[in-house]
Short mmCIF file of C-alpha atoms and ligand atoms in Angstrom, two decimals:
data_model
loop_
_atom_site.label_atom_id
_atom_site.label_comp_id
_atom_site.label_asym_id
_atom_site.label_seq_id
_atom_site.Cartn_x
_atom_site.Cartn_y
_atom_site.Cartn_z
CA UNK A 1 69.94 12.93 -34.88
CA UNK A 2 69.77 9.46 -32.59
CA UNK A 3 65.34 9.33 -31.83
CA UNK A 4 64.47 11.23 -34.47
CA UNK A 5 61.97 10.65 -36.81
CA UNK A 6 62.56 10.41 -40.71
CA UNK A 7 60.48 13.23 -42.36
CA UNK A 8 58.83 10.29 -44.26
CA UNK A 9 57.62 9.02 -41.03
CA UNK A 10 56.41 12.33 -39.33
CA UNK A 11 54.60 12.97 -43.18
CA UNK A 12 52.09 9.59 -42.71
CA UNK A 13 51.66 10.58 -39.01
CA UNK A 14 50.36 14.12 -40.31
CA UNK A 15 48.31 12.65 -42.74
CA UNK A 16 47.06 10.15 -40.26
CA UNK A 17 46.17 12.92 -37.79
CA UNK A 18 44.19 14.95 -40.24
CA UNK A 19 42.03 12.40 -40.82
CA UNK A 20 41.23 11.43 -37.63
CA UNK A 21 41.01 15.45 -36.27
CA UNK A 22 39.38 16.32 -39.56
CA UNK A 23 41.85 19.05 -40.26
CA UNK A 24 43.29 20.34 -43.30
CA UNK A 25 47.27 21.90 -43.83
CA UNK A 26 46.65 25.04 -46.02
CA UNK A 27 50.72 26.03 -46.75
CA UNK A 28 52.00 29.04 -48.57
CA UNK A 29 54.02 28.80 -52.07
CA UNK A 30 56.65 30.06 -49.75
CA UNK A 31 56.95 27.03 -47.27
CA UNK A 32 59.53 24.24 -47.16
CA UNK A 33 59.10 21.27 -50.08
CA UNK A 34 58.21 19.04 -47.25
CA UNK A 35 55.87 21.17 -45.57
CA UNK A 36 54.05 21.66 -49.06
CA UNK A 37 54.31 18.05 -49.41
CA UNK A 38 51.50 17.64 -47.07
CA UNK A 39 49.51 20.00 -47.57
CA UNK A 40 45.88 19.83 -48.82
CA UNK A 41 46.24 23.15 -50.21
CA UNK A 42 49.26 25.67 -51.62
CA UNK A 43 48.93 28.54 -52.81
CA UNK A 44 49.12 32.31 -51.75
CA UNK A 45 47.61 34.43 -49.41
CA UNK A 46 44.57 34.81 -51.46
CA UNK A 47 44.34 31.24 -52.88
CA UNK A 48 44.61 30.09 -48.96
CA UNK A 49 41.97 32.40 -48.28
CA UNK A 50 39.39 31.20 -50.13
CA UNK A 51 40.17 27.47 -49.83
CA UNK A 52 39.75 28.17 -45.76
CA UNK A 53 36.24 29.21 -46.26
CA UNK A 54 35.01 27.02 -48.25
CA UNK A 55 36.32 23.18 -46.49
CA UNK A 56 34.20 22.28 -43.30
CA UNK A 57 37.72 21.04 -41.73
CA UNK A 58 37.13 21.32 -37.47
CA UNK A 59 40.94 22.56 -37.91
CA UNK A 60 42.88 24.56 -40.30
CA UNK A 61 46.56 24.35 -39.75
CA UNK A 62 48.18 27.42 -41.17
CA UNK A 63 51.64 26.82 -42.81
CA UNK A 64 52.91 30.72 -43.05
CA UNK A 65 53.24 33.43 -41.42
CA UNK A 66 51.48 35.47 -38.68
CA UNK A 67 49.03 37.78 -40.59
CA UNK A 68 47.98 34.74 -43.11
CA UNK A 69 47.06 32.74 -39.73
CA UNK A 70 45.14 35.48 -38.39
CA UNK A 71 43.56 36.37 -41.35
CA UNK A 72 42.14 32.76 -41.62
CA UNK A 73 40.60 32.93 -38.01
CA UNK A 74 39.11 36.48 -38.85
CA UNK A 75 36.95 34.92 -41.70
CA UNK A 76 36.50 31.25 -39.94
CA UNK A 77 35.42 32.28 -36.80
CA UNK A 78 34.01 28.53 -36.59
CA UNK A 79 37.06 26.77 -37.23
CA UNK A 80 39.91 26.21 -35.19
CA UNK A 81 42.96 27.62 -36.62
CA UNK A 82 46.56 26.52 -35.87
CA UNK A 83 49.94 27.99 -36.40
CA UNK A 84 52.73 26.13 -35.76
CA UNK A 85 54.90 28.47 -34.99
CA UNK A 86 53.73 31.78 -33.65
CA UNK A 87 57.21 32.88 -34.00
CA UNK A 88 56.86 32.95 -37.79
CA UNK A 89 55.54 36.75 -37.88
CA UNK A 90 56.05 38.59 -41.08
CA UNK A 91 58.82 41.54 -40.78
CA UNK A 92 57.39 43.90 -43.60
CA UNK A 93 53.72 43.29 -41.41
CA UNK A 94 55.34 44.54 -38.23
CA UNK A 95 56.26 48.17 -40.06
CA UNK A 96 52.64 49.15 -40.14
CA UNK A 97 51.23 49.09 -36.65
CA UNK A 98 47.83 50.49 -35.94
CA UNK A 99 49.66 53.87 -34.40
CA UNK A 100 51.46 54.44 -37.55
CA UNK A 101 48.39 54.08 -39.54
CA UNK A 102 45.72 55.98 -37.26
CA UNK A 103 48.85 59.39 -37.86
CA UNK A 104 48.22 59.06 -41.64
CA UNK A 105 44.51 59.06 -41.14
CA UNK A 106 44.83 61.99 -39.14
CA UNK A 107 47.18 63.38 -41.58
CA UNK A 108 45.30 62.60 -44.88
CA UNK A 109 41.42 62.79 -43.86
CA UNK A 110 39.25 61.15 -46.22
CA UNK A 111 41.59 59.46 -48.39
CA UNK A 112 40.68 55.67 -48.82
CA UNK A 113 43.08 53.20 -46.72
CA UNK A 114 43.41 50.07 -48.82
CA UNK A 115 45.96 47.75 -47.17
CA UNK A 116 47.73 45.29 -48.44
CA UNK A 117 46.85 41.77 -46.92
CA UNK A 118 50.78 41.22 -45.37
CA UNK A 119 49.25 43.62 -42.81
CA UNK A 120 48.54 42.45 -39.27
CA UNK A 121 44.89 42.49 -38.09
CA UNK A 122 45.18 45.22 -35.61
CA UNK A 123 45.80 47.95 -38.76
CA UNK A 124 43.40 45.67 -40.74
CA UNK A 125 41.17 46.83 -38.65
CA UNK A 126 41.44 50.55 -39.50
CA UNK A 127 41.61 50.03 -43.39
CA UNK A 128 38.87 50.99 -46.36
CA UNK A 129 39.75 47.87 -48.27
CA UNK A 130 42.24 45.05 -48.26
CA UNK A 131 43.98 43.71 -51.38
CA UNK A 132 46.52 41.03 -52.44
CA UNK A 133 49.48 41.46 -54.41
CA UNK A 134 46.81 39.54 -57.45
CA UNK A 135 43.92 42.60 -57.18
CA UNK A 136 45.79 45.47 -55.67
CA UNK A 137 45.54 47.38 -59.29
CA UNK A 138 41.95 46.39 -59.59
CA UNK A 139 41.18 47.33 -56.19
CA UNK A 140 42.75 50.65 -56.28
CA UNK A 141 41.45 51.25 -59.72
CA UNK A 142 37.67 50.97 -58.73
CA UNK A 143 38.17 53.06 -55.22
CA UNK A 144 36.07 56.20 -55.89
CA UNK A 145 38.90 58.71 -54.96
CA UNK A 146 42.26 59.70 -57.23
CA UNK A 147 44.39 59.51 -53.62
CA UNK A 148 44.78 56.49 -51.53
CA UNK A 149 46.96 55.69 -48.86
CA UNK A 150 48.57 52.25 -49.26
CA UNK A 151 50.72 49.94 -47.52
CA UNK A 152 52.47 48.49 -46.04
CA UNK A 153 54.88 47.73 -49.08
CA UNK A 154 56.13 50.93 -51.11
CA UNK A 155 57.06 49.26 -53.97
CA UNK A 156 53.92 47.21 -54.68
CA UNK A 157 52.62 51.08 -53.91
CA UNK A 158 55.03 52.45 -56.60
CA UNK A 159 53.66 49.14 -58.90
CA UNK A 160 49.49 50.25 -58.39
CA UNK A 161 50.64 54.22 -58.68
CA UNK A 162 51.88 53.52 -61.99
CA UNK A 163 49.10 51.00 -63.00
CA UNK A 164 46.20 53.17 -61.97
CA UNK A 165 47.39 56.97 -62.79
CA UNK A 166 45.87 57.88 -58.86
CA UNK A 167 48.49 59.10 -56.04
CA UNK A 168 49.31 56.36 -54.14
CA UNK A 169 50.55 57.48 -50.45
CA UNK A 170 53.10 54.32 -49.02
CA UNK A 171 52.83 54.16 -44.69
CA UNK A 172 55.07 53.72 -44.01
CA UNK A 173 57.22 55.14 -47.06
CA UNK A 174 59.45 52.97 -46.89
CA UNK A 175 58.41 49.62 -46.06
CA UNK A 176 59.29 46.59 -47.89
CA UNK A 177 59.97 42.78 -47.53
CA UNK A 178 63.52 42.20 -46.99
CA UNK A 179 63.51 39.04 -49.48
CA UNK A 180 62.36 40.92 -52.33
CA UNK A 181 64.71 43.72 -51.54
CA UNK A 182 67.54 41.26 -52.19
CA UNK A 183 66.93 40.68 -55.91
CA UNK A 184 68.89 43.08 -57.44
CA UNK A 185 68.68 44.70 -61.00
CA UNK A 186 72.00 43.13 -61.68
CA UNK A 187 71.06 39.46 -61.37
CA UNK A 188 68.35 39.53 -62.88
CA UNK A 189 69.96 41.26 -66.08
CA UNK A 190 72.93 38.84 -65.82
CA UNK A 191 70.54 36.04 -65.91
CA UNK A 192 68.69 37.44 -68.99
CA UNK A 193 71.77 37.78 -70.63
CA UNK A 194 72.33 33.74 -69.59
CA UNK A 195 68.95 32.36 -70.88
CA UNK A 196 67.81 34.89 -73.66
CA UNK A 197 65.21 32.42 -73.98
CA UNK A 198 64.14 32.95 -70.76
CA UNK A 199 60.86 34.68 -69.44
CA UNK A 200 61.08 36.70 -66.11
CA UNK A 201 58.50 36.51 -63.83
CA UNK A 202 58.58 38.97 -60.74
CA UNK A 203 56.86 39.95 -57.91
CA UNK A 204 55.69 43.80 -57.52
CA UNK A 205 57.16 43.67 -53.58
CA UNK A 206 60.62 43.65 -55.83
CA UNK A 207 62.46 47.22 -56.51
CA UNK A 208 60.46 48.56 -59.43
CA UNK A 209 63.87 48.03 -61.54
CA UNK A 210 63.58 44.51 -61.50
CA UNK A 211 59.80 44.67 -62.26
CA UNK A 212 60.01 47.23 -65.12
CA UNK A 213 61.66 45.05 -67.63
CA UNK A 214 59.56 41.13 -66.57
CA UNK A 215 57.34 39.72 -68.92
CA UNK A 216 54.92 39.05 -66.08
CA UNK A 217 54.57 40.91 -62.55
CA UNK A 218 52.02 39.19 -60.67
CA UNK A 219 51.57 37.28 -57.63
CA UNK A 220 52.95 33.78 -56.74
CA UNK A 221 49.52 32.35 -57.93
CA UNK A 222 49.74 34.42 -61.58
CA UNK A 223 53.27 33.38 -62.01
CA UNK A 224 52.21 29.47 -61.52
CA UNK A 225 49.30 30.30 -64.16
CA UNK A 226 51.55 31.91 -66.25
CA UNK A 227 54.53 29.12 -66.41
CA UNK A 228 51.98 26.57 -66.84
CA UNK A 229 50.17 28.33 -69.85
CA UNK A 230 53.05 29.99 -71.62
CA UNK A 231 55.49 28.21 -74.49
CA UNK A 232 58.41 29.32 -72.81
CA UNK A 233 60.76 26.36 -71.64
CA UNK A 234 62.80 28.18 -68.85
CA UNK A 235 61.88 31.19 -66.59
CA UNK A 236 63.86 33.28 -64.23
CA UNK A 237 61.40 33.81 -60.97
CA UNK A 238 61.93 36.97 -58.46
CA UNK A 239 60.34 35.58 -55.69
CA UNK A 240 60.81 34.21 -52.62
CA UNK A 241 62.75 30.46 -53.85
CA UNK A 242 60.14 28.32 -51.67
CA UNK A 243 57.94 29.06 -55.21
CA UNK A 244 60.18 27.29 -57.34
CA UNK A 245 59.28 23.82 -55.67
CA UNK A 246 55.52 24.17 -56.84
CA UNK A 247 56.75 25.50 -60.71
CA UNK A 248 58.67 22.43 -60.65
CA UNK A 249 55.85 20.00 -59.57
CA UNK A 250 53.55 21.48 -61.78
CA UNK A 251 56.01 22.25 -65.20
CA UNK A 252 58.01 19.06 -64.89
CA UNK A 253 59.27 19.89 -68.52
CA UNK A 254 60.09 23.25 -67.87
CA UNK A 255 63.33 25.13 -66.15
CA UNK A 256 63.04 26.87 -63.39
CA UNK A 257 65.72 29.43 -62.23
CA UNK A 258 65.70 31.73 -58.94
CA UNK A 259 66.45 35.35 -59.72
CA UNK A 260 68.37 35.09 -56.29
CA UNK A 261 68.82 31.88 -54.76
CA UNK A 262 69.26 33.61 -51.57
CA UNK A 263 65.94 35.35 -51.76
CA UNK A 264 64.68 33.26 -48.71
CA UNK A 265 62.09 34.38 -46.32
CA UNK A 266 63.63 32.45 -42.74
CA UNK A 267 60.40 33.54 -41.36
CA UNK A 268 58.40 31.29 -43.14
CA UNK A 269 61.11 28.69 -43.09
CA UNK A 270 60.47 28.46 -39.44
CA UNK A 271 57.38 25.91 -39.94
CA UNK A 272 58.90 22.56 -39.86
CA UNK A 273 57.11 19.19 -40.57
CA UNK A 274 57.95 18.35 -36.98
CA UNK A 275 56.03 21.35 -35.97
CA UNK A 276 52.97 21.42 -38.54
CA UNK A 277 53.19 17.66 -36.78
CA UNK A 278 53.24 19.17 -33.04
CA UNK A 279 50.79 21.66 -33.73
CA UNK A 280 47.98 18.54 -34.97
CA UNK A 281 48.54 16.62 -32.25
CA UNK A 282 48.56 18.94 -29.26
CA UNK A 283 46.42 21.33 -30.99
CA UNK A 284 48.37 23.92 -30.53
CA UNK A 285 49.12 27.15 -31.20
CA UNK A 286 45.37 28.39 -31.56
CA UNK A 287 45.39 32.00 -33.23
CA UNK A 288 42.83 34.41 -31.61
CA UNK A 289 41.49 37.60 -32.94
CA UNK A 290 39.56 39.74 -30.35
CA UNK A 291 36.18 39.72 -31.76
CA UNK A 292 35.54 43.86 -32.35
CA UNK A 293 38.90 43.54 -34.25
CA UNK A 294 38.02 40.49 -35.98
CA UNK A 295 34.81 41.76 -37.14
CA UNK A 296 36.04 45.01 -38.48
CA UNK A 297 38.81 43.12 -40.86
CA UNK A 298 35.27 40.94 -42.01
CA UNK A 299 33.82 44.34 -42.68
CA UNK A 300 36.83 45.57 -44.81
CA UNK A 301 36.98 42.29 -46.54
CA UNK A 302 33.44 42.53 -46.83
CA UNK A 303 33.83 46.16 -48.52
CA UNK A 304 36.43 45.18 -51.22
CA UNK A 305 34.48 41.82 -52.01
CA UNK A 306 31.66 44.51 -52.94
CA UNK A 307 33.68 47.23 -54.50
CA UNK A 308 35.03 44.14 -56.87
CA UNK A 309 31.80 43.10 -57.37
CA UNK A 310 32.66 39.72 -56.50
CA UNK A 311 29.54 37.89 -53.84
CA UNK A 312 32.38 35.58 -52.61
S1 SF4 B 401 58.82 36.85 -47.65
FE1 SF4 B 401 58.78 38.84 -47.46
S2 SF4 B 401 56.63 39.07 -47.14
FE2 SF4 B 401 56.41 37.31 -47.32
S3 SF4 B 401 56.21 36.58 -45.02
FE3 SF4 B 401 58.69 36.84 -45.46
S4 SF4 B 401 59.35 39.01 -45.22
FE4 SF4 B 401 57.23 38.66 -45.31
#
Protein backbone atom coordinates (compact mmCIF):
# COMPACT_ATOMS: atom_id res chain seq x y z
CA UNK A 1 0.00 0.00 0.00
CA UNK A 2 1.60 3.37 -1.00
CA UNK A 3 2.74 5.33 2.04
CA UNK A 4 2.12 2.44 4.47
CA UNK A 5 5.04 1.60 6.75
CA UNK A 6 6.59 -1.84 6.62
CA UNK A 7 5.62 -3.77 9.78
CA UNK A 8 9.28 -3.93 10.83
CA UNK A 9 9.48 -0.10 10.90
CA UNK A 10 6.29 0.13 12.92
CA UNK A 11 7.74 -2.40 15.33
CA UNK A 12 10.87 -0.27 15.76
CA UNK A 13 8.80 2.84 16.40
CA UNK A 14 6.78 0.97 18.99
CA UNK A 15 9.94 -0.16 20.78
CA UNK A 16 11.27 3.42 20.81
CA UNK A 17 8.00 4.83 22.14
CA UNK A 18 7.82 2.18 24.86
CA UNK A 19 11.18 3.36 26.20
CA UNK A 20 10.37 7.07 25.95
CA UNK A 21 7.03 6.69 27.73
CA UNK A 22 7.94 3.96 30.22
CA UNK A 23 5.25 1.74 28.74
CA UNK A 24 4.88 -2.02 28.49
CA UNK A 25 2.80 -4.05 26.08
CA UNK A 26 0.82 -7.02 27.36
CA UNK A 27 -0.38 -9.34 24.61
CA UNK A 28 -2.78 -12.22 24.95
CA UNK A 29 -1.78 -15.61 23.51
CA UNK A 30 -4.42 -15.18 20.78
CA UNK A 31 -2.92 -11.96 19.39
CA UNK A 32 -1.45 -11.69 15.89
CA UNK A 33 2.16 -12.96 15.70
CA UNK A 34 3.56 -9.50 14.92
CA UNK A 35 1.79 -8.04 17.97
CA UNK A 36 3.17 -10.84 20.16
CA UNK A 37 6.64 -10.00 18.81
CA UNK A 38 6.59 -6.40 20.13
CA UNK A 39 5.02 -7.33 23.47
CA UNK A 40 6.92 -7.35 26.74
CA UNK A 41 4.73 -10.14 28.03
CA UNK A 42 2.64 -12.72 26.21
CA UNK A 43 0.29 -14.93 28.18
CA UNK A 44 -3.24 -15.82 29.19
CA UNK A 45 -5.41 -13.47 31.19
CA UNK A 46 -4.12 -14.68 34.56
CA UNK A 47 -0.45 -14.39 33.59
CA UNK A 48 -1.00 -10.93 32.14
CA UNK A 49 -2.95 -9.78 35.18
CA UNK A 50 -0.05 -10.79 37.42
CA UNK A 51 2.51 -9.18 35.11
CA UNK A 52 0.51 -5.96 34.98
CA UNK A 53 0.53 -5.75 38.76
CA UNK A 54 4.30 -6.37 38.96
CA UNK A 55 5.54 -3.76 36.52
CA UNK A 56 6.32 -0.16 37.50
CA UNK A 57 5.58 1.14 34.00
CA UNK A 58 3.43 4.24 33.69
CA UNK A 59 1.45 2.98 30.69
CA UNK A 60 0.12 -0.51 30.04
CA UNK A 61 -0.93 -1.19 26.48
CA UNK A 62 -3.29 -4.15 26.59
CA UNK A 63 -3.39 -6.09 23.34
CA UNK A 64 -6.47 -8.20 24.00
CA UNK A 65 -10.22 -7.78 24.34
CA UNK A 66 -12.32 -5.43 26.47
CA UNK A 67 -12.70 -7.44 29.69
CA UNK A 68 -8.92 -7.99 29.89
CA UNK A 69 -8.12 -4.31 29.54
CA UNK A 70 -10.79 -3.53 32.16
CA UNK A 71 -9.30 -6.06 34.54
CA UNK A 72 -5.83 -4.53 34.13
CA UNK A 73 -7.32 -1.08 34.85
CA UNK A 74 -9.05 -2.36 38.00
CA UNK A 75 -5.84 -3.84 39.36
CA UNK A 76 -3.64 -0.93 38.40
CA UNK A 77 -5.41 2.28 39.42
CA UNK A 78 -2.05 4.11 39.50
CA UNK A 79 -1.25 3.26 35.86
CA UNK A 80 -2.81 4.26 32.58
CA UNK A 81 -4.18 1.27 30.68
CA UNK A 82 -4.51 1.82 26.94
CA UNK A 83 -6.66 -0.42 24.73
CA UNK A 84 -5.55 -0.09 21.09
CA UNK A 85 -9.04 -0.83 19.74
CA UNK A 86 -12.08 -0.44 22.02
CA UNK A 87 -14.02 -2.36 19.35
CA UNK A 88 -12.14 -5.52 20.35
CA UNK A 89 -14.96 -6.84 22.50
CA UNK A 90 -15.47 -10.43 23.57
CA UNK A 91 -18.94 -11.64 22.54
CA UNK A 92 -18.98 -14.23 25.32
CA UNK A 93 -18.42 -11.56 27.98
CA UNK A 94 -21.32 -9.61 26.44
CA UNK A 95 -23.60 -12.63 27.02
CA UNK A 96 -23.64 -11.91 30.74
CA UNK A 97 -24.90 -8.39 31.43
CA UNK A 98 -25.24 -7.32 35.07
CA UNK A 99 -29.06 -7.42 34.80
CA UNK A 100 -29.05 -11.15 33.93
CA UNK A 101 -26.68 -11.97 36.77
CA UNK A 102 -28.89 -10.05 39.22
CA UNK A 103 -31.86 -12.11 38.02
CA UNK A 104 -29.95 -15.32 38.82
CA UNK A 105 -28.92 -13.97 42.22
CA UNK A 106 -32.60 -13.39 42.99
CA UNK A 107 -33.50 -16.86 41.70
CA UNK A 108 -30.77 -18.58 43.75
CA UNK A 109 -30.48 -16.53 46.94
CA UNK A 110 -27.42 -17.31 49.03
CA UNK A 111 -25.75 -19.41 46.32
CA UNK A 112 -22.18 -18.15 45.77
CA UNK A 113 -21.44 -16.62 42.38
CA UNK A 114 -18.18 -17.55 40.66
CA UNK A 115 -17.45 -15.69 37.46
CA UNK A 116 -14.92 -16.56 34.81
CA UNK A 117 -12.50 -13.71 34.15
CA UNK A 118 -14.04 -13.43 30.65
CA UNK A 119 -16.79 -11.22 32.06
CA UNK A 120 -17.32 -7.47 31.96
CA UNK A 121 -16.55 -5.43 35.08
CA UNK A 122 -20.22 -4.45 35.58
CA UNK A 123 -21.08 -8.15 36.13
CA UNK A 124 -17.83 -9.01 37.96
CA UNK A 125 -18.76 -6.39 40.56
CA UNK A 126 -21.68 -8.66 41.54
CA UNK A 127 -19.51 -11.79 41.91
CA UNK A 128 -18.32 -13.46 45.09
CA UNK A 129 -15.28 -14.95 43.37
CA UNK A 130 -13.50 -14.53 40.03
CA UNK A 131 -11.63 -17.39 38.37
CA UNK A 132 -9.65 -18.14 35.24
CA UNK A 133 -9.70 -21.34 33.20
CA UNK A 134 -6.45 -22.21 35.00
CA UNK A 135 -7.95 -22.12 38.50
CA UNK A 136 -11.73 -22.50 37.96
CA UNK A 137 -11.82 -26.07 39.34
CA UNK A 138 -9.77 -25.15 42.40
CA UNK A 139 -11.82 -22.03 43.15
CA UNK A 140 -15.16 -23.88 42.96
CA UNK A 141 -13.76 -26.78 44.97
CA UNK A 142 -12.83 -24.38 47.77
CA UNK A 143 -16.04 -22.32 47.77
CA UNK A 144 -17.88 -23.27 50.99
CA UNK A 145 -21.02 -24.46 49.20
CA UNK A 146 -22.16 -27.51 47.21
CA UNK A 147 -23.85 -25.26 44.64
CA UNK A 148 -22.51 -22.30 42.73
CA UNK A 149 -23.79 -19.98 40.05
CA UNK A 150 -21.12 -19.87 37.33
CA UNK A 151 -20.81 -17.80 34.16
CA UNK A 152 -20.58 -16.96 31.38
CA UNK A 153 -19.09 -20.09 29.72
CA UNK A 154 -21.42 -23.10 29.97
CA UNK A 155 -18.79 -25.58 28.71
CA UNK A 156 -16.35 -24.52 31.39
CA UNK A 157 -19.23 -24.76 33.88
CA UNK A 158 -19.79 -28.38 32.83
CA UNK A 159 -16.08 -29.14 33.14
CA UNK A 160 -15.98 -27.62 36.64
CA UNK A 161 -19.10 -29.57 37.63
CA UNK A 162 -17.52 -32.83 36.45
CA UNK A 163 -14.25 -32.17 38.28
CA UNK A 164 -15.70 -30.92 41.57
CA UNK A 165 -18.88 -33.00 41.82
CA UNK A 166 -20.72 -29.84 42.88
CA UNK A 167 -23.86 -28.45 41.28
CA UNK A 168 -22.77 -25.73 38.87
CA UNK A 169 -25.61 -23.53 37.61
CA UNK A 170 -24.54 -21.97 34.33
CA UNK A 171 -25.51 -18.37 33.65
CA UNK A 172 -26.49 -17.96 30.87
CA UNK A 173 -27.26 -21.66 30.26
CA UNK A 174 -25.87 -21.48 26.72
CA UNK A 175 -22.99 -19.02 27.26
CA UNK A 176 -20.13 -19.88 24.94
CA UNK A 177 -17.07 -18.79 23.01
CA UNK A 178 -17.88 -19.05 19.33
CA UNK A 179 -14.24 -19.82 18.49
CA UNK A 180 -13.99 -22.85 20.78
CA UNK A 181 -17.46 -23.95 19.75
CA UNK A 182 -16.25 -24.11 16.13
CA UNK A 183 -13.82 -26.93 17.02
CA UNK A 184 -15.71 -30.15 16.38
CA UNK A 185 -15.12 -33.56 17.97
CA UNK A 186 -15.03 -35.04 14.44
CA UNK A 187 -12.12 -32.77 13.43
CA UNK A 188 -10.18 -33.76 16.52
CA UNK A 189 -10.91 -37.45 15.94
CA UNK A 190 -9.68 -37.28 12.34
CA UNK A 191 -6.44 -35.65 13.47
CA UNK A 192 -5.99 -38.25 16.20
CA UNK A 193 -6.22 -40.97 13.56
CA UNK A 194 -3.80 -39.12 11.26
CA UNK A 195 -1.31 -38.47 14.09
CA UNK A 196 -1.63 -41.31 16.60
CA UNK A 197 1.59 -40.21 18.34
CA UNK A 198 0.26 -36.70 19.07
CA UNK A 199 -0.99 -35.41 22.40
CA UNK A 200 -4.31 -33.55 22.35
CA UNK A 201 -4.39 -30.26 24.27
CA UNK A 202 -7.91 -28.87 24.69
CA UNK A 203 -9.34 -25.72 26.22
CA UNK A 204 -12.33 -26.27 28.53
CA UNK A 205 -14.33 -23.70 26.52
CA UNK A 206 -14.57 -26.42 23.84
CA UNK A 207 -17.60 -28.72 23.88
CA UNK A 208 -17.28 -31.66 26.32
CA UNK A 209 -16.95 -34.15 23.43
CA UNK A 210 -13.68 -32.38 22.49
CA UNK A 211 -12.15 -32.16 25.97
CA UNK A 212 -13.43 -35.56 27.15
CA UNK A 213 -10.73 -37.48 25.28
CA UNK A 214 -7.91 -34.93 25.52
CA UNK A 215 -4.52 -35.61 27.13
CA UNK A 216 -4.65 -32.18 28.77
CA UNK A 217 -7.64 -29.96 29.45
CA UNK A 218 -6.59 -26.53 30.56
CA UNK A 219 -5.78 -22.90 30.02
CA UNK A 220 -3.47 -21.74 27.27
CA UNK A 221 -0.69 -21.28 29.84
CA UNK A 222 -1.04 -24.89 30.94
CA UNK A 223 -0.83 -25.95 27.28
CA UNK A 224 2.43 -24.02 26.93
CA UNK A 225 3.83 -25.70 30.04
CA UNK A 226 2.73 -29.17 28.90
CA UNK A 227 4.21 -28.72 25.40
CA UNK A 228 7.56 -27.77 26.94
CA UNK A 229 7.63 -30.57 29.50
CA UNK A 230 6.16 -33.46 27.49
CA UNK A 231 8.32 -35.96 25.63
CA UNK A 232 5.77 -35.96 22.78
CA UNK A 233 6.98 -34.42 19.54
CA UNK A 234 3.58 -33.54 18.10
CA UNK A 235 0.48 -31.88 19.54
CA UNK A 236 -3.07 -31.32 18.35
CA UNK A 237 -4.12 -27.98 19.79
CA UNK A 238 -7.83 -27.33 20.41
CA UNK A 239 -7.97 -23.61 21.05
CA UNK A 240 -7.68 -20.32 19.16
CA UNK A 241 -4.92 -20.65 16.56
CA UNK A 242 -2.97 -17.61 17.84
CA UNK A 243 -1.50 -19.79 20.58
CA UNK A 244 0.35 -21.84 17.98
CA UNK A 245 2.74 -18.95 17.33
CA UNK A 246 3.92 -18.96 20.95
CA UNK A 247 4.05 -22.76 21.07
CA UNK A 248 6.23 -22.88 17.95
CA UNK A 249 8.54 -20.08 19.10
CA UNK A 250 9.09 -21.76 22.47
CA UNK A 251 9.34 -25.31 21.07
CA UNK A 252 11.03 -25.12 17.65
CA UNK A 253 11.74 -28.87 17.56
CA UNK A 254 8.09 -29.85 18.08
CA UNK A 255 5.12 -29.85 15.75
CA UNK A 256 1.80 -28.19 16.54
CA UNK A 257 -1.32 -28.94 14.54
CA UNK A 258 -4.42 -26.77 15.01
CA UNK A 259 -7.52 -28.84 15.79
CA UNK A 260 -9.36 -26.47 13.46
CA UNK A 261 -7.38 -23.99 11.42
CA UNK A 262 -10.28 -21.52 11.21
CA UNK A 263 -10.59 -21.27 14.98
CA UNK A 264 -9.79 -17.58 14.79
CA UNK A 265 -11.14 -14.90 17.11
CA UNK A 266 -11.83 -11.93 14.87
CA UNK A 267 -12.21 -9.72 17.94
CA UNK A 268 -8.71 -10.51 19.18
CA UNK A 269 -7.37 -9.95 15.69
CA UNK A 270 -8.73 -6.40 15.57
CA UNK A 271 -5.58 -5.35 17.43
CA UNK A 272 -3.03 -4.68 14.71
CA UNK A 273 0.56 -3.50 14.99
CA UNK A 274 -0.53 -0.14 13.57
CA UNK A 275 -3.18 0.28 16.25
CA UNK A 276 -0.68 -0.58 18.99
CA UNK A 277 1.62 2.10 17.58
CA UNK A 278 -1.15 4.71 17.39
CA UNK A 279 -2.24 3.85 20.90
CA UNK A 280 1.25 4.65 22.21
CA UNK A 281 1.78 7.67 19.98
CA UNK A 282 -1.53 9.35 20.86
CA UNK A 283 -2.09 7.72 24.28
CA UNK A 284 -5.40 6.32 23.15
CA UNK A 285 -7.73 4.72 24.25
CA UNK A 286 -7.46 4.96 28.06
CA UNK A 287 -9.63 2.42 29.87
CA UNK A 288 -11.78 3.83 32.65
CA UNK A 289 -13.75 1.67 35.05
CA UNK A 290 -16.07 3.62 37.40
CA UNK A 291 -14.42 3.58 40.88
CA UNK A 292 -17.46 2.04 42.62
CA UNK A 293 -17.40 -0.89 40.15
CA UNK A 294 -13.60 -1.19 40.25
CA UNK A 295 -13.56 -1.42 44.05
CA UNK A 296 -16.18 -4.21 44.05
CA UNK A 297 -14.28 -6.17 41.38
CA UNK A 298 -11.04 -5.74 43.33
CA UNK A 299 -12.86 -6.99 46.44
CA UNK A 300 -14.07 -10.16 44.61
CA UNK A 301 -10.51 -10.76 43.38
CA UNK A 302 -9.11 -10.24 46.90
CA UNK A 303 -11.67 -12.75 48.24
CA UNK A 304 -10.60 -15.23 45.57
CA UNK A 305 -6.90 -14.89 46.36
CA UNK A 306 -7.75 -15.37 50.03
CA UNK A 307 -9.79 -18.48 49.18
CA UNK A 308 -6.84 -19.89 47.27
CA UNK A 309 -4.48 -19.07 50.11
CA UNK A 310 -2.37 -16.72 48.02
CA UNK A 311 -1.23 -13.38 49.33
CA UNK A 312 -0.67 -11.96 45.83
S1 LIG B 1 -11.53 -16.35 21.86
FE1 LIG B 1 -13.64 -16.53 22.60
S2 LIG B 1 -13.56 -15.96 24.75
FE2 LIG B 1 -11.65 -15.26 23.81
S3 LIG B 1 -12.09 -13.14 23.21
FE3 LIG B 1 -12.56 -14.41 21.42
S4 LIG B 1 -14.74 -14.84 21.61
FE4 LIG B 1 -14.06 -14.10 23.62
